[in-house]
PDB file of C-alpha atoms in Angstrom:
ATOM      1  CA  UNK A   1     186.756  78.414 142.377  1.00 37.00           C
ATOM      2  CA  UNK A   2     189.572  80.699 141.243  1.00 38.00           C
ATOM      3  CA  UNK A   3     192.943  79.088 140.957  1.00 38.00           C
ATOM      4  CA  UNK A   4     195.406  80.392 143.456  1.00 40.00           C
ATOM      5  CA  UNK A   5     198.443  81.930 141.867  1.00 42.00           C
ATOM      6  CA  UNK A   6     200.824  81.317 144.748  1.00 41.00           C
ATOM      7  CA  UNK A   7     203.563  83.653 145.841  1.00 43.00           C
ATOM      8  CA  UNK A   8     206.351  82.262 143.700  1.00 40.00           C
ATOM      9  CA  UNK A   9     209.891  81.295 144.526  1.00 38.00           C
ATOM     10  CA  UNK A  10     211.012  84.896 145.096  1.00 40.00           C
ATOM     11  CA  UNK A  11     208.846  85.646 148.128  1.00 43.00           C
ATOM     12  CA  UNK A  12     209.110  82.222 149.694  1.00 42.00           C
ATOM     13  CA  UNK A  13     212.873  82.170 149.296  1.00 40.00           C
ATOM     14  CA  UNK A  14     213.517  85.634 150.661  1.00 34.00           C
ATOM     15  CA  UNK A  15     211.092  86.056 153.543  1.00 36.00           C
ATOM     16  CA  UNK A  16     212.603  85.697 156.963  1.00 34.00           C
ATOM     17  CA  UNK A  17     216.054  86.788 155.813  1.00 36.00           C
ATOM     18  CA  UNK A  18     217.734  90.007 156.821  1.00 32.00           C
ATOM     19  CA  UNK A  19     218.083  92.892 154.419  1.00 36.00           C
ATOM     20  CA  UNK A  20     221.762  92.072 154.008  1.00 41.00           C
ATOM     21  CA  UNK A  21     221.006  88.453 153.219  1.00 40.00           C
ATOM     22  CA  UNK A  22     218.531  89.512 150.556  1.00 41.00           C
ATOM     23  CA  UNK A  23     221.362  91.196 148.691  1.00 45.00           C
ATOM     24  CA  UNK A  24     223.896  88.492 149.540  1.00 47.00           C
ATOM     25  CA  UNK A  25     222.079  86.224 147.094  1.00 48.00           C
ATOM     26  CA  UNK A  26     223.429  88.410 144.290  1.00 48.00           C
ATOM     27  CA  UNK A  27     227.073  88.175 145.361  1.00 48.00           C
ATOM     28  CA  UNK A  28     227.747  85.341 142.934  1.00 48.00           C
ATOM     29  CA  UNK A  29     226.018  87.210 140.102  1.00 58.00           C
ATOM     30  CA  UNK A  30     228.045  89.228 137.640  1.00 81.00           C
ATOM     31  CA  UNK A  31     228.207  92.897 138.568  1.00 84.00           C
ATOM     32  CA  UNK A  32     228.347  95.302 135.653  1.00 87.00           C
ATOM     33  CA  UNK A  33     227.844  98.997 135.128  1.00 87.00           C
ATOM     34  CA  UNK A  34     225.007 100.727 133.323  1.00 90.00           C
ATOM     35  CA  UNK A  35     224.259 104.356 132.513  1.00 91.00           C
ATOM     36  CA  UNK A  36     222.057 105.775 135.253  1.00 90.00           C
ATOM     37  CA  UNK A  37     219.765 107.235 132.573  1.00 90.00           C
ATOM     38  CA  UNK A  38     219.041 103.758 131.182  1.00 92.00           C
ATOM     39  CA  UNK A  39     217.475 102.645 134.479  1.00 90.00           C
ATOM     40  CA  UNK A  40     213.870 103.416 135.380  1.00 87.00           C
ATOM     41  CA  UNK A  41     212.097 102.952 138.740  1.00 84.00           C
ATOM     42  CA  UNK A  42     209.492 100.258 139.323  1.00 78.00           C
ATOM     43  CA  UNK A  43     206.018 101.877 138.940  1.00 74.00           C
ATOM     44  CA  UNK A  44     204.617  99.308 141.383  1.00 67.00           C
ATOM     45  CA  UNK A  45     207.131 100.138 144.091  1.00 65.00           C
ATOM     46  CA  UNK A  46     205.207  99.820 147.406  1.00 59.00           C
ATOM     47  CA  UNK A  47     207.012 102.774 148.903  1.00 62.00           C
ATOM     48  CA  UNK A  48     205.551 105.999 147.524  1.00 62.00           C
ATOM     49  CA  UNK A  49     207.445 108.585 149.575  1.00 69.00           C
ATOM     50  CA  UNK A  50     211.181 108.849 150.174  1.00 70.00           C
ATOM     51  CA  UNK A  51     212.481 111.003 153.005  1.00 70.00           C
ATOM     52  CA  UNK A  52     214.568 113.730 151.408  1.00 79.00           C
ATOM     53  CA  UNK A  53     216.924 114.073 154.383  1.00 79.00           C
ATOM     54  CA  UNK A  54     217.640 110.337 154.332  1.00 77.00           C
ATOM     55  CA  UNK A  55     218.236 110.458 150.581  1.00 81.00           C
ATOM     56  CA  UNK A  56     220.637 113.364 151.003  1.00 86.00           C
ATOM     57  CA  UNK A  57     222.479 111.499 153.765  1.00 83.00           C
ATOM     58  CA  UNK A  58     222.816 108.441 151.518  1.00 83.00           C
ATOM     59  CA  UNK A  59     223.979 110.667 148.654  1.00 87.00           C
ATOM     60  CA  UNK A  60     226.688 112.165 150.899  1.00 87.00           C
ATOM     61  CA  UNK A  61     227.842 108.647 151.792  1.00 86.00           C
ATOM     62  CA  UNK A  62     227.944 107.621 148.117  1.00 87.00           C
ATOM     63  CA  UNK A  63     229.856 110.778 147.238  1.00 87.00           C
ATOM     64  CA  UNK A  64     232.478 109.917 149.868  1.00 84.00           C
ATOM     65  CA  UNK A  65     232.636 106.135 149.605  1.00 83.00           C
ATOM     66  CA  UNK A  66     231.065 105.256 146.273  1.00 85.00           C
ATOM     67  CA  UNK A  67     228.052 103.023 145.659  1.00 85.00           C
ATOM     68  CA  UNK A  68     229.118  99.881 147.521  1.00 79.00           C
ATOM     69  CA  UNK A  69     226.011  97.788 146.896  1.00 82.00           C
ATOM     70  CA  UNK A  70     224.809  97.181 143.334  1.00 88.00           C
ATOM     71  CA  UNK A  71     221.290  97.978 142.187  1.00 86.00           C
ATOM     72  CA  UNK A  72     219.297  94.942 141.042  1.00 86.00           C
ATOM     73  CA  UNK A  73     217.619  95.518 137.666  1.00 88.00           C
ATOM     74  CA  UNK A  74     215.851  93.576 134.930  1.00 87.00           C
ATOM     75  CA  UNK A  75     215.748  94.212 131.167  1.00 88.00           C
ATOM     76  CA  UNK A  76     212.653  96.228 130.288  1.00 82.00           C
ATOM     77  CA  UNK A  77     211.443  98.185 127.231  1.00 79.00           C
ATOM     78  CA  UNK A  78     214.808  98.950 125.678  1.00 82.00           C
ATOM     79  CA  UNK A  79     216.335  99.770 129.043  1.00 90.00           C
ATOM     80  CA  UNK A  80     216.261  98.454 132.588  1.00 91.00           C
ATOM     81  CA  UNK A  81     213.823  98.560 135.492  1.00 87.00           C
ATOM     82  CA  UNK A  82     214.749  98.533 139.163  1.00 86.00           C
ATOM     83  CA  UNK A  83     213.990  95.340 141.071  1.00 83.00           C
ATOM     84  CA  UNK A  84     215.679  96.378 144.321  1.00 80.00           C
ATOM     85  CA  UNK A  85     217.583  99.509 145.282  1.00 82.00           C
ATOM     86  CA  UNK A  86     215.514 102.532 144.274  1.00 84.00           C
ATOM     87  CA  UNK A  87     216.874 104.583 147.197  1.00 83.00           C
ATOM     88  CA  UNK A  88     220.426 103.991 145.972  1.00 87.00           C
ATOM     89  CA  UNK A  89     219.368 104.877 142.406  1.00 89.00           C
ATOM     90  CA  UNK A  90     217.810 108.171 143.559  1.00 88.00           C
ATOM     91  CA  UNK A  91     220.814 109.025 145.731  1.00 88.00           C
ATOM     92  CA  UNK A  92     223.176 108.269 142.843  1.00 90.00           C
ATOM     93  CA  UNK A  93     221.188 110.745 140.764  1.00 90.00           C
ATOM     94  CA  UNK A  94     221.601 113.394 143.471  1.00 91.00           C
ATOM     95  CA  UNK A  95     225.378 112.829 143.433  1.00 88.00           C
ATOM     96  CA  UNK A  96     225.401 113.084 139.639  1.00 90.00           C
ATOM     97  CA  UNK A  97     226.767 109.615 138.902  1.00 89.00           C
ATOM     98  CA  UNK A  98     226.569 108.797 135.197  1.00 90.00           C
ATOM     99  CA  UNK A  99     227.105 105.038 135.604  1.00 91.00           C
ATOM    100  CA  UNK A 100     226.199 102.739 138.512  1.00 90.00           C
ATOM    101  CA  UNK A 101     227.015  99.130 139.445  1.00 89.00           C
ATOM    102  CA  UNK A 102     224.130  96.738 138.811  1.00 90.00           C
ATOM    103  CA  UNK A 103     223.199  93.083 138.822  1.00 86.00           C
ATOM    104  CA  UNK A 104     220.971  92.173 135.878  1.00 88.00           C
ATOM    105  CA  UNK A 105     218.402  89.489 136.593  1.00 83.00           C
ATOM    106  CA  UNK A 106     215.459  88.021 134.696  1.00 82.00           C
ATOM    107  CA  UNK A 107     212.579  88.584 137.107  1.00 76.00           C
ATOM    108  CA  UNK A 108     208.845  88.210 136.432  1.00 74.00           C
ATOM    109  CA  UNK A 109     206.325  90.988 137.045  1.00 69.00           C
ATOM    110  CA  UNK A 110     205.021  89.110 140.091  1.00 64.00           C
ATOM    111  CA  UNK A 111     208.467  88.761 141.626  1.00 70.00           C
ATOM    112  CA  UNK A 112     209.273  92.444 141.106  1.00 68.00           C
ATOM    113  CA  UNK A 113     206.472  93.438 143.463  1.00 64.00           C
ATOM    114  CA  UNK A 114     207.347  90.679 145.907  1.00 65.00           C
ATOM    115  CA  UNK A 115     211.027  91.625 146.068  1.00 67.00           C
ATOM    116  CA  UNK A 116     210.273  95.346 146.373  1.00 64.00           C
ATOM    117  CA  UNK A 117     207.857  94.647 149.224  1.00 64.00           C
ATOM    118  CA  UNK A 118     210.373  92.437 151.015  1.00 65.00           C
ATOM    119  CA  UNK A 119     213.165  94.970 150.709  1.00 61.00           C
ATOM    120  CA  UNK A 120     211.042  97.752 152.176  1.00 58.00           C
ATOM    121  CA  UNK A 121     209.517  95.611 154.949  1.00 61.00           C
ATOM    122  CA  UNK A 122     212.929  94.395 156.051  1.00 53.00           C
ATOM    123  CA  UNK A 123     214.248  97.953 156.099  1.00 54.00           C
ATOM    124  CA  UNK A 124     211.023  99.133 157.812  1.00 52.00           C
ATOM    125  CA  UNK A 125     210.817 101.851 155.152  1.00 59.00           C
ATOM    126  CA  UNK A 126     207.087 101.570 154.460  1.00 69.00           C
ATOM    127  CA  UNK A 127     204.559 103.691 156.293  1.00 79.00           C
ATOM    128  CA  UNK A 128     201.532 101.716 157.586  1.00 85.00           C
ATOM    129  CA  UNK A 129     199.329 102.636 154.610  1.00 87.00           C
ATOM    130  CA  UNK A 130     201.984 101.733 152.045  1.00 81.00           C
ATOM    131  CA  UNK A 131     202.358  98.387 153.799  1.00 82.00           C
ATOM    132  CA  UNK A 132     198.576  97.875 153.748  1.00 87.00           C
ATOM    133  CA  UNK A 133     198.393  98.713 150.040  1.00 83.00           C
ATOM    134  CA  UNK A 134     201.226  96.274 149.295  1.00 78.00           C
ATOM    135  CA  UNK A 135     199.443  93.498 151.201  1.00 83.00           C
ATOM    136  CA  UNK A 136     196.225  94.198 149.304  1.00 85.00           C
ATOM    137  CA  UNK A 137     198.066  94.065 145.975  1.00 77.00           C
ATOM    138  CA  UNK A 138     199.654  90.717 146.802  1.00 75.00           C
ATOM    139  CA  UNK A 139     196.323  89.261 147.948  1.00 80.00           C
ATOM    140  CA  UNK A 140     194.438  90.495 144.886  1.00 79.00           C
ATOM    141  CA  UNK A 141     197.063  89.681 142.269  1.00 70.00           C
ATOM    142  CA  UNK A 142     197.885  86.223 143.598  1.00 68.00           C
ATOM    143  CA  UNK A 143     194.382  85.245 144.768  1.00 77.00           C
ATOM    144  CA  UNK A 144     195.631  84.236 148.200  1.00 78.00           C
ATOM    145  CA  UNK A 145     194.002  84.496 151.614  1.00 85.00           C
ATOM    146  CA  UNK A 146     195.140  86.674 154.504  1.00 87.00           C
ATOM    147  CA  UNK A 147     196.146  83.517 156.346  1.00 87.00           C
ATOM    148  CA  UNK A 148     198.402  82.381 153.495  1.00 81.00           C
ATOM    149  CA  UNK A 149     200.031  85.798 153.293  1.00 78.00           C
ATOM    150  CA  UNK A 150     200.523  85.824 157.064  1.00 82.00           C
ATOM    151  CA  UNK A 151     202.250  82.431 156.915  1.00 78.00           C
ATOM    152  CA  UNK A 152     204.826  83.448 154.312  1.00 70.00           C
ATOM    153  CA  UNK A 153     205.434  86.822 155.960  1.00 71.00           C
ATOM    154  CA  UNK A 154     205.883  85.170 159.368  1.00 74.00           C
ATOM    155  CA  UNK A 155     203.205  87.405 160.819  1.00 80.00           C
ATOM    156  CA  UNK A 156     199.929  86.659 162.568  1.00 87.00           C
ATOM    157  CA  UNK A 157     196.740  86.752 160.540  1.00 89.00           C
ATOM    158  CA  UNK A 158     195.384  89.449 162.871  1.00 90.00           C
ATOM    159  CA  UNK A 159     198.428  91.624 162.118  1.00 88.00           C
ATOM    160  CA  UNK A 160     197.726  91.344 158.387  1.00 88.00           C
ATOM    161  CA  UNK A 161     194.006  91.994 158.913  1.00 91.00           C
ATOM    162  CA  UNK A 162     194.592  95.015 161.174  1.00 90.00           C
ATOM    163  CA  UNK A 163     197.006  96.519 158.671  1.00 90.00           C
ATOM    164  CA  UNK A 164     194.591  96.025 155.766  1.00 91.00           C
ATOM    165  CA  UNK A 165     191.803  97.706 157.762  1.00 91.00           C
ATOM    166  CA  UNK A 166     193.774 100.953 157.655  1.00 92.00           C
ATOM    167  CA  UNK A 167     192.645 101.278 154.044  1.00 91.00           C
ATOM    168  CA  UNK A 168     189.089 101.786 155.397  1.00 91.00           C
ATOM    169  CA  UNK A 169     190.072 105.070 157.058  1.00 92.00           C
ATOM    170  CA  UNK A 170     188.701 108.328 155.590  1.00 91.00           C
ATOM    171  CA  UNK A 171     191.154 110.103 153.301  1.00 91.00           C
ATOM    172  CA  UNK A 172     191.724 112.890 155.836  1.00 92.00           C
ATOM    173  CA  UNK A 173     192.822 110.378 158.472  1.00 93.00           C
ATOM    174  CA  UNK A 174     194.996 108.507 155.964  1.00 91.00           C
ATOM    175  CA  UNK A 175     196.784 111.772 155.202  1.00 91.00           C
ATOM    176  CA  UNK A 176     197.539 112.216 158.924  1.00 92.00           C
ATOM    177  CA  UNK A 177     199.078 108.723 158.985  1.00 91.00           C
ATOM    178  CA  UNK A 178     201.154 109.322 155.842  1.00 86.00           C
ATOM    179  CA  UNK A 179     202.443 112.604 157.271  1.00 87.00           C
ATOM    180  CA  UNK A 180     203.479 110.867 160.496  1.00 88.00           C
ATOM    181  CA  UNK A 181     200.979 112.795 162.614  1.00 92.00           C
ATOM    182  CA  UNK A 182     199.185 109.566 163.588  1.00 93.00           C
ATOM    183  CA  UNK A 183     200.742 106.184 164.293  1.00 91.00           C
ATOM    184  CA  UNK A 184     199.316 102.834 163.207  1.00 89.00           C
ATOM    185  CA  UNK A 185     198.158 102.396 166.820  1.00 91.00           C
ATOM    186  CA  UNK A 186     196.259 105.677 166.694  1.00 94.00           C
ATOM    187  CA  UNK A 187     194.726 104.678 163.365  1.00 94.00           C
ATOM    188  CA  UNK A 188     193.490 101.330 164.703  1.00 92.00           C
ATOM    189  CA  UNK A 189     191.912 103.078 167.694  1.00 93.00           C
ATOM    190  CA  UNK A 190     190.166 105.529 165.365  1.00 94.00           C
ATOM    191  CA  UNK A 191     188.799 102.618 163.313  1.00 93.00           C
ATOM    192  CA  UNK A 192     186.773 101.592 166.376  1.00 91.00           C
ATOM    193  CA  UNK A 193     184.653 104.714 165.839  1.00 92.00           C
ATOM    194  CA  UNK A 194     181.643 104.161 163.601  1.00 86.00           C
ATOM    195  CA  UNK A 195     181.109 106.627 160.794  1.00 86.00           C
ATOM    196  CA  UNK A 196     183.455 108.804 158.757  1.00 89.00           C
ATOM    197  CA  UNK A 197     182.488 112.036 160.550  1.00 90.00           C
ATOM    198  CA  UNK A 198     183.303 110.630 163.981  1.00 91.00           C
ATOM    199  CA  UNK A 199     186.608 109.165 162.789  1.00 92.00           C
ATOM    200  CA  UNK A 200     187.729 112.455 161.263  1.00 93.00           C
ATOM    201  CA  UNK A 201     186.680 114.426 164.356  1.00 92.00           C
ATOM    202  CA  UNK A 202     188.622 112.121 166.685  1.00 94.00           C
ATOM    203  CA  UNK A 203     191.674 112.175 164.402  1.00 94.00           C
ATOM    204  CA  UNK A 204     191.725 115.979 164.436  1.00 94.00           C
ATOM    205  CA  UNK A 205     191.502 116.031 168.227  1.00 93.00           C
ATOM    206  CA  UNK A 206     194.352 113.521 168.555  1.00 94.00           C
ATOM    207  CA  UNK A 207     196.577 115.524 166.205  1.00 93.00           C
ATOM    208  CA  UNK A 208     195.694 118.922 167.728  1.00 93.00           C
ATOM    209  CA  UNK A 209     196.215 117.788 171.329  1.00 92.00           C
ATOM    210  CA  UNK A 210     198.985 115.234 170.790  1.00 93.00           C
ATOM    211  CA  UNK A 211     197.005 112.453 172.483  1.00 93.00           C
ATOM    212  CA  UNK A 212     198.449 109.009 173.150  1.00 93.00           C
ATOM    213  CA  UNK A 213     197.085 105.788 171.667  1.00 92.00           C
ATOM    214  CA  UNK A 214     195.541 104.901 175.041  1.00 93.00           C
ATOM    215  CA  UNK A 215     193.809 108.284 175.275  1.00 93.00           C
ATOM    216  CA  UNK A 216     192.509 107.786 171.746  1.00 93.00           C
ATOM    217  CA  UNK A 217     191.086 104.379 172.679  1.00 92.00           C
ATOM    218  CA  UNK A 218     189.290 105.888 175.684  1.00 91.00           C
ATOM    219  CA  UNK A 219     187.786 108.706 173.620  1.00 91.00           C
ATOM    220  CA  UNK A 220     186.640 106.412 170.796  1.00 89.00           C
ATOM    221  CA  UNK A 221     183.247 105.406 172.257  1.00 88.00           C
ATOM    222  CA  UNK A 222     182.373 109.061 172.941  1.00 87.00           C
ATOM    223  CA  UNK A 223     182.859 109.970 169.296  1.00 87.00           C
ATOM    224  CA  UNK A 224     180.827 106.947 168.202  1.00 79.00           C
ATOM    225  CA  UNK A 225     177.924 108.170 170.347  1.00 63.00           C
ATOM    226  CA  UNK A 226     178.214 111.645 168.905  1.00 55.00           C
ATOM    227  CA  UNK A 227     178.198 110.383 165.333  1.00 48.00           C
ATOM    228  CA  UNK A 228     175.210 108.079 165.842  1.00 51.00           C
ATOM    229  CA  UNK A 229     172.943 109.902 168.273  1.00 50.00           C
ATOM    230  CA  UNK A 230     172.966 113.523 167.213  1.00 48.00           C
ATOM    231  CA  UNK A 231     169.374 114.709 167.858  1.00 49.00           C
ATOM    232  CA  UNK A 232     167.516 116.364 165.014  1.00 47.00           C
ATOM    233  CA  UNK A 233     167.271 120.108 165.391  1.00 52.00           C
ATOM    234  CA  UNK A 234     163.745 121.368 166.116  1.00 57.00           C
ATOM    235  CA  UNK A 235     162.280 124.438 164.461  1.00 62.00           C
ATOM    236  CA  UNK A 236     161.287 126.908 167.204  1.00 68.00           C
ATOM    237  CA  UNK A 237     157.497 127.328 167.591  1.00 72.00           C
ATOM    238  CA  UNK A 238     156.112 130.700 166.440  1.00 79.00           C
ATOM    239  CA  UNK A 239     155.364 133.215 169.159  1.00 81.00           C
ATOM    240  CA  UNK A 240     151.644 133.052 168.228  1.00 83.00           C
ATOM    241  CA  UNK A 241     151.616 129.324 169.169  1.00 81.00           C
ATOM    242  CA  UNK A 242     153.046 130.107 172.583  1.00 82.00           C
ATOM    243  CA  UNK A 243     150.537 132.908 173.122  1.00 84.00           C
ATOM    244  CA  UNK A 244     147.597 130.666 172.133  1.00 83.00           C
ATOM    245  CA  UNK A 245     148.794 127.881 174.444  1.00 82.00           C
ATOM    246  CA  UNK A 246     149.072 130.339 177.357  1.00 85.00           C
ATOM    247  CA  UNK A 247     145.526 131.674 176.826  1.00 86.00           C
ATOM    248  CA  UNK A 248     144.111 128.133 176.629  1.00 85.00           C
ATOM    249  CA  UNK A 249     145.932 127.127 179.802  1.00 86.00           C
ATOM    250  CA  UNK A 250     144.465 130.106 181.641  1.00 84.00           C
ATOM    251  CA  UNK A 251     140.966 129.436 180.317  1.00 85.00           C
ATOM    252  CA  UNK A 252     140.892 125.672 180.881  1.00 84.00           C
ATOM    253  CA  UNK A 253     143.112 125.470 183.966  1.00 85.00           C
ATOM    254  CA  UNK A 254     145.002 122.628 182.258  1.00 85.00           C
ATOM    255  CA  UNK A 255     148.351 122.035 180.592  1.00 88.00           C
ATOM    256  CA  UNK A 256     148.028 122.914 176.875  1.00 86.00           C
ATOM    257  CA  UNK A 257     150.575 122.889 174.043  1.00 85.00           C
ATOM    258  CA  UNK A 258     150.258 124.151 170.461  1.00 85.00           C
ATOM    259  CA  UNK A 259     152.827 122.647 168.074  1.00 81.00           C
ATOM    260  CA  UNK A 260     153.634 121.272 164.623  1.00 78.00           C
ATOM    261  CA  UNK A 261     154.357 117.531 164.272  1.00 71.00           C
ATOM    262  CA  UNK A 262     155.374 116.073 160.880  1.00 68.00           C
ATOM    263  CA  UNK A 263     153.882 119.037 159.092  1.00 71.00           C
ATOM    264  CA  UNK A 264     150.566 118.941 160.995  1.00 77.00           C
ATOM    265  CA  UNK A 265     149.478 121.552 163.529  1.00 82.00           C
ATOM    266  CA  UNK A 266     148.098 120.244 166.822  1.00 84.00           C
ATOM    267  CA  UNK A 267     146.611 121.428 170.122  1.00 87.00           C
ATOM    268  CA  UNK A 268     147.282 119.010 172.965  1.00 86.00           C
ATOM    269  CA  UNK A 269     145.407 119.209 176.289  1.00 86.00           C
ATOM    270  CA  UNK A 270     146.516 117.043 179.163  1.00 85.00           C
ATOM    271  CA  UNK A 271     144.130 115.594 181.774  1.00 83.00           C
ATOM    272  CA  UNK A 272     144.570 113.298 184.741  1.00 81.00           C
ATOM    273  CA  UNK A 273     141.401 111.123 184.833  1.00 83.00           C
ATOM    274  CA  UNK A 274     137.826 110.802 183.557  1.00 83.00           C
ATOM    275  CA  UNK A 275     136.576 113.405 186.015  1.00 84.00           C
ATOM    276  CA  UNK A 276     139.141 115.879 184.752  1.00 85.00           C
ATOM    277  CA  UNK A 277     138.207 115.013 181.153  1.00 83.00           C
ATOM    278  CA  UNK A 278     134.507 115.664 181.882  1.00 84.00           C
ATOM    279  CA  UNK A 279     135.393 119.031 183.420  1.00 86.00           C
ATOM    280  CA  UNK A 280     137.374 120.033 180.351  1.00 83.00           C
ATOM    281  CA  UNK A 281     134.593 118.958 177.972  1.00 84.00           C
ATOM    282  CA  UNK A 282     132.031 120.912 179.938  1.00 85.00           C
ATOM    283  CA  UNK A 283     134.309 123.936 179.999  1.00 84.00           C
ATOM    284  CA  UNK A 284     134.918 123.834 176.255  1.00 83.00           C
ATOM    285  CA  UNK A 285     131.317 123.069 175.210  1.00 84.00           C
ATOM    286  CA  UNK A 286     129.894 125.386 177.793  1.00 74.00           C
ATOM    287  CA  UNK A 287     131.954 128.226 176.478  1.00 54.00           C
ATOM    288  CA  UNK A 288     130.762 127.450 172.976  1.00 48.00           C
ATOM    289  CA  UNK A 289     127.109 127.386 174.042  1.00 46.00           C
ATOM    290  CA  UNK A 290     127.440 130.758 175.781  1.00 43.00           C
ATOM    291  CA  UNK A 291     128.729 132.385 172.619  1.00 41.00           C
ATOM    292  CA  UNK A 292     126.069 130.869 170.304  1.00 41.00           C
TER     293      UNK A 292
END
């Protein structure tokens, strides 16, 4: 059995606190200044997209009031790496600040991810897929269960599980979620559809028609049926088959079909009972005898 890595003191200590309280823990730490160019972002930052309008708004505030809250960094590769505060770092770059206030902390690789996740979750800055990817990273890196993660995040296990399931969506649907065209509720309703084709088709309909989550839930079963029970297209019978069947029907006074089944050509003659069968046999053999 693999040894569980645990979530470390960083996550356990910070979860459940407000975003302000997360940064309050650094108030007693020495604040210094560093060149902005010496600081690099965290490559494992859970948040992959930053709204440019929000960044510009923050930059305008920094330009007017200064950077009031220090960026938390750790020593890394001859420079420093952001632990918390990448939005402020980016906005400071927009303003053109050469030096920024920082708190330097010794933080492990594990705690960097944990603290970055906490900061974004508390600010509600992650889109649903970024949150799902962060959960998956924590579970895989720390060898913990969904239940254990739910306990330290103060969430239900079903909430963790439902969020992780978003990673099962086709890429096209994930793109809709990332672009804000589909909510997490829409995405969960689409997951009820079996098959990638059905999920993509329903997602397109929801986006094109601006459907609600409830409408998406109602439509889900219909798209599952479509994706599972699409009948195989039949090759139309040649005109000569139809002509032959018509002539046989007229000659035998019975229902006749000429068709191809699994690569084999067949003539089918229907009859109602033994008396009808005898009549057909006599008709067929009698016609043969007359011609011989």
